[in-house]
Amino acid sequence: MLLLGALLTGGCEWEEGYGRINDPGPHPLVGVWQQVSMEVYLDDDDTTRALALDEALWADSGLAPAETRFAEDGLYLSVQRDLDGRELQTSSGYWIIDEDELMLFQREPVMERQAYTVSFRGELLVRMESLVDWNSDGQATDRLVTVQRRLRETETTLPVPAAPAPID
């Protein structure tokens, strides 16, 4: 299973105006971030950690840590690569944050949305937590916790994602 694809679940309807940051000026999330660790806890009878990856284990997974760019203009781009640097999956769309609630509105490759609770650890680390459907039971009840490390502070603009196909 591709790790990045599992991060974004759920459908949404589109309206103009997404991608605006609530507060004026650059937000601490603006920049390029690399995934440092990821844990998934399944919502089963016995809550179990289904997956745990940290920097030492990324190579064993066959994947390079995902990188996500958050631009000042409210666009984001996430890329998952293999260990040889080949792109395995790319997603892009809009982001908006209000205090500690981050919402991603993915437009490519499919239209989805995902809410995260974020907490910054200084200027270089951010912890992101969300409910996802990791075990494919049709319910977003599995807890995903990731830690991202800032690689670069500025990302002013990204290409605008293509308009998605209409939802039937």
Short mmCIF file of N, CA and C in Angstrom, two decimals:
data_model
loop_
_atom_site.label_atom_id
_atom_site.label_comp_id
_atom_site.label_asym_id
_atom_site.label_seq_id
_atom_site.Cartn_x
_atom_site.Cartn_y
_atom_site.Cartn_z
N MET A 1 0.86 -1.18 0.00
CA MET A 1 0.00 0.00 0.00
C MET A 1 0.90 1.23 0.00
N LEU A 2 0.57 2.15 -0.84
CA LEU A 2 1.33 3.39 -0.84
C LEU A 2 0.94 4.21 0.36
N LEU A 3 1.92 4.68 1.08
CA LEU A 3 1.67 5.39 2.33
C LEU A 3 0.97 6.72 2.11
N LEU A 4 1.37 7.44 1.09
CA LEU A 4 0.79 8.76 0.86
C LEU A 4 -0.68 8.66 0.50
N GLY A 5 -1.04 7.69 -0.32
CA GLY A 5 -2.43 7.55 -0.71
C GLY A 5 -3.34 7.27 0.46
N ALA A 6 -2.83 6.61 1.46
CA ALA A 6 -3.64 6.30 2.63
C ALA A 6 -3.86 7.52 3.51
N LEU A 7 -3.09 8.55 3.31
CA LEU A 7 -3.22 9.72 4.16
C LEU A 7 -4.44 10.56 3.82
N LEU A 8 -4.92 10.46 2.61
CA LEU A 8 -5.99 11.34 2.17
C LEU A 8 -7.21 10.53 1.80
N THR A 9 -8.28 10.64 2.58
CA THR A 9 -9.50 9.89 2.30
C THR A 9 -10.71 10.78 2.45
N GLY A 10 -11.80 10.37 1.84
CA GLY A 10 -13.07 11.09 1.99
C GLY A 10 -13.36 11.97 0.80
N GLY A 11 -14.63 12.13 0.43
CA GLY A 11 -15.02 12.96 -0.70
C GLY A 11 -15.34 14.36 -0.26
N CYS A 12 -15.41 15.28 -1.22
CA CYS A 12 -15.78 16.64 -0.88
C CYS A 12 -16.37 17.33 -2.09
N GLU A 13 -17.12 18.38 -1.86
CA GLU A 13 -17.63 19.23 -2.91
C GLU A 13 -16.75 20.46 -2.96
N TRP A 14 -16.58 21.01 -4.17
CA TRP A 14 -15.65 22.12 -4.34
C TRP A 14 -16.38 23.44 -4.43
N GLU A 15 -15.80 24.44 -3.84
CA GLU A 15 -16.26 25.81 -3.93
C GLU A 15 -15.04 26.68 -4.16
N GLU A 16 -15.26 27.84 -4.73
CA GLU A 16 -14.15 28.77 -4.89
C GLU A 16 -13.71 29.29 -3.53
N GLY A 17 -12.46 29.66 -3.41
CA GLY A 17 -11.99 30.29 -2.20
C GLY A 17 -11.18 29.39 -1.29
N TYR A 18 -11.10 28.10 -1.58
CA TYR A 18 -10.24 27.24 -0.78
C TYR A 18 -8.79 27.63 -1.02
N GLY A 19 -7.95 27.30 -0.09
CA GLY A 19 -6.54 27.56 -0.26
C GLY A 19 -6.11 28.88 0.34
N ARG A 20 -6.96 29.55 1.06
CA ARG A 20 -6.58 30.80 1.70
C ARG A 20 -6.19 30.53 3.13
N ILE A 21 -5.12 31.13 3.55
CA ILE A 21 -4.68 31.01 4.93
C ILE A 21 -5.48 32.02 5.75
N ASN A 22 -5.97 31.61 6.91
CA ASN A 22 -6.84 32.48 7.70
C ASN A 22 -6.15 33.73 8.22
N ASP A 23 -4.90 33.66 8.54
CA ASP A 23 -4.19 34.81 9.10
C ASP A 23 -3.28 35.42 8.04
N PRO A 24 -3.14 36.74 8.01
CA PRO A 24 -2.24 37.36 7.04
C PRO A 24 -0.79 37.01 7.35
N GLY A 25 0.03 37.05 6.33
CA GLY A 25 1.44 36.75 6.51
C GLY A 25 1.71 35.26 6.40
N PRO A 26 2.97 34.89 6.24
CA PRO A 26 3.30 33.48 6.08
C PRO A 26 3.00 32.68 7.34
N HIS A 27 2.44 31.52 7.16
CA HIS A 27 2.12 30.61 8.26
C HIS A 27 3.35 29.72 8.52
N PRO A 28 3.56 29.26 9.75
CA PRO A 28 4.70 28.39 10.04
C PRO A 28 4.71 27.10 9.21
N LEU A 29 3.58 26.69 8.65
CA LEU A 29 3.53 25.47 7.85
C LEU A 29 4.09 25.68 6.44
N VAL A 30 4.16 26.93 5.98
CA VAL A 30 4.67 27.21 4.64
C VAL A 30 6.11 26.74 4.55
N GLY A 31 6.40 25.96 3.50
CA GLY A 31 7.74 25.45 3.28
C GLY A 31 7.69 24.02 2.78
N VAL A 32 8.85 23.37 2.80
CA VAL A 32 8.98 21.99 2.34
C VAL A 32 9.23 21.12 3.56
N TRP A 33 8.44 20.06 3.70
CA TRP A 33 8.49 19.17 4.85
C TRP A 33 8.74 17.74 4.39
N GLN A 34 9.51 17.00 5.18
CA GLN A 34 9.78 15.59 4.90
C GLN A 34 9.26 14.75 6.06
N GLN A 35 8.60 13.66 5.72
CA GLN A 35 8.05 12.78 6.74
C GLN A 35 9.18 12.08 7.49
N VAL A 36 9.18 12.22 8.81
CA VAL A 36 10.20 11.61 9.67
C VAL A 36 9.69 10.29 10.22
N SER A 37 8.44 10.26 10.65
CA SER A 37 7.88 9.03 11.20
C SER A 37 6.39 8.96 10.91
N MET A 38 5.88 7.73 10.99
CA MET A 38 4.46 7.50 10.77
C MET A 38 4.03 6.30 11.60
N GLU A 39 2.90 6.45 12.29
CA GLU A 39 2.31 5.34 13.03
C GLU A 39 0.83 5.29 12.69
N VAL A 40 0.31 4.07 12.58
CA VAL A 40 -1.11 3.85 12.32
C VAL A 40 -1.64 2.94 13.41
N TYR A 41 -2.74 3.35 14.03
CA TYR A 41 -3.41 2.57 15.06
C TYR A 41 -4.79 2.19 14.55
N LEU A 42 -5.06 0.89 14.45
CA LEU A 42 -6.34 0.41 13.94
C LEU A 42 -7.41 0.51 15.01
N ASP A 43 -8.61 0.87 14.59
CA ASP A 43 -9.76 0.92 15.50
C ASP A 43 -10.47 -0.42 15.42
N ASP A 44 -9.89 -1.41 16.08
CA ASP A 44 -10.47 -2.75 16.13
C ASP A 44 -10.84 -3.05 17.57
N ASP A 45 -11.30 -4.27 17.81
CA ASP A 45 -11.64 -4.66 19.18
C ASP A 45 -10.46 -4.42 20.11
N ASP A 46 -9.28 -4.73 19.61
CA ASP A 46 -8.06 -4.50 20.36
C ASP A 46 -7.26 -3.45 19.60
N THR A 47 -7.24 -2.22 20.09
CA THR A 47 -6.52 -1.17 19.38
C THR A 47 -5.06 -1.57 19.26
N THR A 48 -4.60 -1.70 18.04
CA THR A 48 -3.27 -2.21 17.77
C THR A 48 -2.55 -1.26 16.84
N ARG A 49 -1.27 -1.11 17.06
CA ARG A 49 -0.47 -0.34 16.11
C ARG A 49 -0.20 -1.23 14.92
N ALA A 50 -0.72 -0.84 13.76
CA ALA A 50 -0.60 -1.64 12.55
C ALA A 50 0.70 -1.37 11.82
N LEU A 51 1.24 -0.18 11.99
CA LEU A 51 2.42 0.20 11.24
C LEU A 51 3.18 1.25 12.03
N ALA A 52 4.48 1.12 12.03
CA ALA A 52 5.33 2.14 12.64
C ALA A 52 6.58 2.26 11.78
N LEU A 53 6.81 3.44 11.26
CA LEU A 53 8.01 3.73 10.48
C LEU A 53 8.69 4.94 11.08
N ASP A 54 10.01 4.85 11.21
CA ASP A 54 10.79 6.02 11.59
C ASP A 54 11.95 6.12 10.62
N GLU A 55 12.83 7.07 10.84
CA GLU A 55 13.91 7.30 9.88
C GLU A 55 14.76 6.06 9.64
N ALA A 56 14.97 5.25 10.66
CA ALA A 56 15.80 4.05 10.52
C ALA A 56 15.10 2.98 9.68
N LEU A 57 13.78 3.00 9.60
CA LEU A 57 13.04 1.94 8.92
C LEU A 57 12.56 2.30 7.52
N TRP A 58 12.73 3.55 7.08
CA TRP A 58 12.23 3.92 5.75
C TRP A 58 12.85 3.06 4.67
N ALA A 59 14.16 2.82 4.71
CA ALA A 59 14.82 2.03 3.67
C ALA A 59 14.24 0.62 3.62
N ASP A 60 13.93 0.04 4.78
CA ASP A 60 13.34 -1.31 4.81
C ASP A 60 11.97 -1.34 4.15
N SER A 61 11.27 -0.23 4.13
CA SER A 61 9.93 -0.18 3.53
C SER A 61 9.99 -0.11 2.01
N GLY A 62 11.17 0.21 1.45
CA GLY A 62 11.30 0.37 0.01
C GLY A 62 10.89 1.75 -0.47
N LEU A 63 10.56 2.62 0.47
CA LEU A 63 10.11 3.97 0.13
C LEU A 63 11.03 5.01 0.74
N ALA A 64 11.17 6.13 0.04
CA ALA A 64 11.83 7.29 0.63
C ALA A 64 10.77 8.06 1.42
N PRO A 65 11.15 8.80 2.44
CA PRO A 65 10.16 9.60 3.17
C PRO A 65 9.44 10.57 2.22
N ALA A 66 8.13 10.67 2.36
CA ALA A 66 7.34 11.57 1.52
C ALA A 66 7.74 13.02 1.80
N GLU A 67 7.69 13.85 0.76
CA GLU A 67 7.92 15.28 0.90
C GLU A 67 6.65 16.03 0.53
N THR A 68 6.32 17.03 1.33
CA THR A 68 5.14 17.86 1.06
C THR A 68 5.55 19.32 1.07
N ARG A 69 5.11 20.04 0.04
CA ARG A 69 5.36 21.48 -0.08
C ARG A 69 4.06 22.22 0.19
N PHE A 70 4.10 23.13 1.16
CA PHE A 70 2.96 24.00 1.45
C PHE A 70 3.35 25.40 1.01
N ALA A 71 2.65 25.93 0.01
CA ALA A 71 2.97 27.25 -0.54
C ALA A 71 2.14 28.33 0.14
N GLU A 72 2.68 29.56 0.14
CA GLU A 72 1.98 30.71 0.73
C GLU A 72 0.63 30.96 0.08
N ASP A 73 0.50 30.60 -1.20
CA ASP A 73 -0.76 30.86 -1.91
C ASP A 73 -1.84 29.82 -1.60
N GLY A 74 -1.57 28.90 -0.66
CA GLY A 74 -2.57 27.93 -0.24
C GLY A 74 -2.58 26.63 -1.02
N LEU A 75 -1.61 26.43 -1.90
CA LEU A 75 -1.51 25.17 -2.63
C LEU A 75 -0.54 24.24 -1.92
N TYR A 76 -0.73 22.92 -2.11
CA TYR A 76 0.23 21.95 -1.58
C TYR A 76 0.51 20.89 -2.64
N LEU A 77 1.65 20.25 -2.50
CA LEU A 77 2.07 19.17 -3.39
C LEU A 77 2.80 18.15 -2.54
N SER A 78 2.34 16.88 -2.57
CA SER A 78 3.00 15.79 -1.84
C SER A 78 3.51 14.77 -2.84
N VAL A 79 4.73 14.30 -2.61
CA VAL A 79 5.34 13.32 -3.51
C VAL A 79 5.90 12.17 -2.68
N GLN A 80 5.53 10.94 -3.09
CA GLN A 80 6.10 9.72 -2.50
C GLN A 80 7.01 9.11 -3.55
N ARG A 81 8.26 8.84 -3.19
CA ARG A 81 9.24 8.26 -4.11
C ARG A 81 9.73 6.92 -3.58
N ASP A 82 10.29 6.12 -4.51
CA ASP A 82 10.96 4.92 -4.06
C ASP A 82 12.40 5.28 -3.70
N LEU A 83 13.18 4.30 -3.31
CA LEU A 83 14.55 4.57 -2.85
C LEU A 83 15.46 5.05 -3.97
N ASP A 84 15.07 4.81 -5.24
CA ASP A 84 15.85 5.29 -6.38
C ASP A 84 15.40 6.67 -6.84
N GLY A 85 14.46 7.27 -6.13
CA GLY A 85 14.01 8.62 -6.46
C GLY A 85 12.88 8.69 -7.47
N ARG A 86 12.37 7.54 -7.92
CA ARG A 86 11.25 7.54 -8.87
C ARG A 86 9.95 7.89 -8.16
N GLU A 87 9.16 8.77 -8.78
CA GLU A 87 7.87 9.14 -8.19
C GLU A 87 6.91 7.97 -8.28
N LEU A 88 6.35 7.61 -7.13
CA LEU A 88 5.35 6.56 -7.07
C LEU A 88 3.94 7.13 -7.02
N GLN A 89 3.80 8.23 -6.31
CA GLN A 89 2.49 8.85 -6.17
C GLN A 89 2.67 10.33 -5.88
N THR A 90 1.82 11.13 -6.50
CA THR A 90 1.82 12.57 -6.29
C THR A 90 0.38 13.00 -6.02
N SER A 91 0.21 13.86 -5.05
CA SER A 91 -1.11 14.45 -4.82
C SER A 91 -0.93 15.95 -4.64
N SER A 92 -1.95 16.69 -5.05
CA SER A 92 -1.87 18.14 -4.92
C SER A 92 -3.27 18.70 -4.73
N GLY A 93 -3.30 19.91 -4.22
CA GLY A 93 -4.57 20.57 -3.97
C GLY A 93 -4.38 21.82 -3.16
N TYR A 94 -5.35 22.10 -2.31
CA TYR A 94 -5.35 23.31 -1.50
C TYR A 94 -5.30 22.96 -0.02
N TRP A 95 -4.77 23.88 0.76
CA TRP A 95 -4.75 23.68 2.22
C TRP A 95 -5.22 24.95 2.90
N ILE A 96 -5.80 24.75 4.07
CA ILE A 96 -6.21 25.87 4.90
C ILE A 96 -6.01 25.44 6.34
N ILE A 97 -5.61 26.37 7.18
CA ILE A 97 -5.36 26.04 8.57
C ILE A 97 -6.02 27.09 9.46
N ASP A 98 -6.60 26.63 10.54
CA ASP A 98 -7.22 27.51 11.53
C ASP A 98 -6.75 27.00 12.89
N GLU A 99 -5.87 27.77 13.51
CA GLU A 99 -5.24 27.39 14.78
C GLU A 99 -4.54 26.05 14.60
N ASP A 100 -5.04 24.96 15.22
CA ASP A 100 -4.34 23.68 15.10
C ASP A 100 -5.06 22.70 14.19
N GLU A 101 -6.02 23.18 13.39
CA GLU A 101 -6.77 22.31 12.48
C GLU A 101 -6.36 22.59 11.04
N LEU A 102 -5.75 21.60 10.40
CA LEU A 102 -5.32 21.69 9.01
C LEU A 102 -6.30 20.89 8.15
N MET A 103 -6.75 21.47 7.05
CA MET A 103 -7.62 20.77 6.13
C MET A 103 -6.93 20.75 4.77
N LEU A 104 -6.78 19.55 4.20
CA LEU A 104 -6.24 19.38 2.86
C LEU A 104 -7.39 19.04 1.93
N PHE A 105 -7.48 19.77 0.83
CA PHE A 105 -8.48 19.52 -0.20
C PHE A 105 -7.72 19.05 -1.43
N GLN A 106 -7.59 17.74 -1.57
CA GLN A 106 -6.84 17.16 -2.68
C GLN A 106 -7.66 17.26 -3.95
N ARG A 107 -7.00 17.68 -5.04
CA ARG A 107 -7.66 17.75 -6.34
C ARG A 107 -7.09 16.73 -7.30
N GLU A 108 -5.85 16.34 -7.12
CA GLU A 108 -5.22 15.34 -7.98
C GLU A 108 -4.53 14.32 -7.10
N PRO A 109 -4.56 13.04 -7.39
CA PRO A 109 -5.14 12.44 -8.59
C PRO A 109 -6.65 12.29 -8.53
N VAL A 110 -7.24 12.29 -7.35
CA VAL A 110 -8.70 12.25 -7.20
C VAL A 110 -9.10 13.28 -6.16
N MET A 111 -10.36 13.67 -6.19
CA MET A 111 -10.84 14.67 -5.25
C MET A 111 -11.11 14.02 -3.90
N GLU A 112 -10.42 14.48 -2.87
CA GLU A 112 -10.59 13.99 -1.51
C GLU A 112 -10.29 15.12 -0.54
N ARG A 113 -10.69 14.93 0.70
CA ARG A 113 -10.32 15.90 1.73
C ARG A 113 -9.91 15.13 2.98
N GLN A 114 -9.05 15.78 3.76
CA GLN A 114 -8.58 15.16 5.00
C GLN A 114 -8.30 16.24 6.02
N ALA A 115 -8.76 16.02 7.24
CA ALA A 115 -8.53 16.96 8.35
C ALA A 115 -7.44 16.41 9.26
N TYR A 116 -6.57 17.29 9.70
CA TYR A 116 -5.48 16.94 10.62
C TYR A 116 -5.49 17.89 11.80
N THR A 117 -5.11 17.38 12.95
CA THR A 117 -4.76 18.23 14.09
C THR A 117 -3.25 18.33 14.06
N VAL A 118 -2.72 19.56 14.09
CA VAL A 118 -1.28 19.75 13.99
C VAL A 118 -0.75 20.42 15.25
N SER A 119 0.47 20.05 15.60
CA SER A 119 1.16 20.72 16.71
C SER A 119 2.62 20.87 16.32
N PHE A 120 3.11 22.08 16.45
CA PHE A 120 4.50 22.38 16.10
C PHE A 120 5.40 22.12 17.28
N ARG A 121 6.55 21.54 16.99
CA ARG A 121 7.59 21.33 18.00
C ARG A 121 8.77 22.20 17.57
N GLY A 122 8.77 23.43 18.04
CA GLY A 122 9.76 24.39 17.58
C GLY A 122 9.45 24.79 16.15
N GLU A 123 10.49 25.18 15.42
CA GLU A 123 10.30 25.62 14.04
C GLU A 123 10.57 24.52 13.03
N LEU A 124 11.13 23.39 13.47
CA LEU A 124 11.57 22.38 12.52
C LEU A 124 10.72 21.12 12.46
N LEU A 125 9.85 20.89 13.44
CA LEU A 125 9.04 19.67 13.45
C LEU A 125 7.56 20.01 13.61
N VAL A 126 6.72 19.24 12.93
CA VAL A 126 5.28 19.35 13.11
C VAL A 126 4.71 17.93 13.21
N ARG A 127 3.84 17.74 14.18
CA ARG A 127 3.14 16.47 14.38
C ARG A 127 1.75 16.63 13.79
N MET A 128 1.32 15.66 12.97
CA MET A 128 0.01 15.71 12.33
C MET A 128 -0.75 14.43 12.67
N GLU A 129 -1.99 14.59 13.11
CA GLU A 129 -2.80 13.44 13.49
C GLU A 129 -4.15 13.51 12.79
N SER A 130 -4.62 12.35 12.29
CA SER A 130 -5.88 12.31 11.56
C SER A 130 -6.53 10.94 11.70
N LEU A 131 -7.81 10.88 11.41
CA LEU A 131 -8.52 9.61 11.31
C LEU A 131 -8.61 9.24 9.84
N VAL A 132 -8.22 8.00 9.52
CA VAL A 132 -8.19 7.51 8.14
C VAL A 132 -8.83 6.13 8.08
N ASP A 133 -9.07 5.65 6.88
CA ASP A 133 -9.58 4.28 6.69
C ASP A 133 -8.42 3.39 6.26
N TRP A 134 -7.50 3.13 7.15
CA TRP A 134 -6.30 2.36 6.84
C TRP A 134 -6.63 0.90 6.55
N ASN A 135 -7.57 0.33 7.30
CA ASN A 135 -7.88 -1.10 7.15
C ASN A 135 -8.96 -1.37 6.10
N SER A 136 -9.34 -0.35 5.35
CA SER A 136 -10.29 -0.47 4.23
C SER A 136 -11.62 -1.08 4.64
N ASP A 137 -12.11 -0.71 5.83
CA ASP A 137 -13.42 -1.21 6.28
C ASP A 137 -14.54 -0.23 5.96
N GLY A 138 -14.21 0.84 5.23
CA GLY A 138 -15.21 1.82 4.85
C GLY A 138 -15.44 2.92 5.87
N GLN A 139 -14.69 2.89 6.97
CA GLN A 139 -14.86 3.91 8.01
C GLN A 139 -13.51 4.53 8.36
N ALA A 140 -13.47 5.85 8.42
CA ALA A 140 -12.24 6.56 8.78
C ALA A 140 -12.13 6.60 10.30
N THR A 141 -11.76 5.46 10.89
CA THR A 141 -11.68 5.34 12.35
C THR A 141 -10.30 4.90 12.82
N ASP A 142 -9.34 4.79 11.91
CA ASP A 142 -7.99 4.39 12.27
C ASP A 142 -7.15 5.65 12.43
N ARG A 143 -6.34 5.70 13.48
CA ARG A 143 -5.59 6.92 13.81
C ARG A 143 -4.22 6.90 13.14
N LEU A 144 -3.95 7.95 12.38
CA LEU A 144 -2.66 8.15 11.71
C LEU A 144 -1.93 9.28 12.42
N VAL A 145 -0.69 9.04 12.80
CA VAL A 145 0.15 10.06 13.44
C VAL A 145 1.45 10.14 12.65
N THR A 146 1.76 11.33 12.12
CA THR A 146 3.02 11.52 11.42
C THR A 146 3.77 12.69 12.03
N VAL A 147 5.08 12.65 11.88
CA VAL A 147 5.93 13.78 12.25
C VAL A 147 6.68 14.18 10.99
N GLN A 148 6.66 15.48 10.70
CA GLN A 148 7.33 16.04 9.52
C GLN A 148 8.45 16.97 9.98
N ARG A 149 9.55 16.97 9.22
CA ARG A 149 10.68 17.87 9.49
C ARG A 149 10.76 18.89 8.36
N ARG A 150 10.94 20.16 8.74
CA ARG A 150 11.07 21.23 7.75
C ARG A 150 12.43 21.11 7.05
N LEU A 151 12.38 21.09 5.71
CA LEU A 151 13.60 21.10 4.91
C LEU A 151 13.95 22.50 4.43
N ARG A 152 12.91 23.26 4.04
CA ARG A 152 13.09 24.64 3.60
C ARG A 152 11.94 25.46 4.13
N GLU A 153 12.21 26.73 4.41
CA GLU A 153 11.19 27.59 5.02
C GLU A 153 10.24 28.23 4.03
N THR A 154 10.65 28.47 2.82
CA THR A 154 9.78 29.24 1.93
C THR A 154 9.35 28.42 0.73
N GLU A 155 8.13 28.60 0.37
CA GLU A 155 7.55 28.02 -0.83
C GLU A 155 6.43 28.97 -1.20
N THR A 156 6.70 29.87 -2.15
CA THR A 156 5.73 30.93 -2.41
C THR A 156 4.58 30.50 -3.30
N THR A 157 4.84 29.68 -4.30
CA THR A 157 3.78 29.31 -5.22
C THR A 157 4.05 27.94 -5.82
N LEU A 158 3.00 27.26 -6.21
CA LEU A 158 3.06 25.97 -6.87
C LEU A 158 2.13 26.02 -8.07
N PRO A 159 2.29 25.11 -9.04
CA PRO A 159 1.34 25.07 -10.15
C PRO A 159 -0.07 24.78 -9.63
N VAL A 160 -1.06 25.43 -10.21
CA VAL A 160 -2.45 25.21 -9.79
C VAL A 160 -2.89 23.84 -10.27
N PRO A 161 -3.46 23.01 -9.38
CA PRO A 161 -3.93 21.68 -9.79
C PRO A 161 -5.04 21.80 -10.82
N ALA A 162 -5.10 20.82 -11.71
CA ALA A 162 -6.16 20.79 -12.72
C ALA A 162 -7.51 20.65 -12.06
N ALA A 163 -8.52 21.16 -12.72
CA ALA A 163 -9.88 21.04 -12.18
C ALA A 163 -10.28 19.57 -12.18
N PRO A 164 -10.88 19.09 -11.10
CA PRO A 164 -11.27 17.69 -11.03
C PRO A 164 -12.50 17.41 -11.87
N ALA A 165 -12.68 16.13 -12.18
CA ALA A 165 -13.90 15.73 -12.88
C ALA A 165 -15.08 15.90 -11.93
N PRO A 166 -16.25 16.22 -12.46
CA PRO A 166 -17.42 16.40 -11.59
C PRO A 166 -17.74 15.12 -10.82
N ILE A 167 -18.28 15.29 -9.63
CA ILE A 167 -18.70 14.15 -8.81
C ILE A 167 -20.12 13.81 -9.20
N ASP A 168 -20.35 12.55 -9.52
CA ASP A 168 -21.72 12.11 -9.87
C ASP A 168 -22.54 11.87 -8.65
#
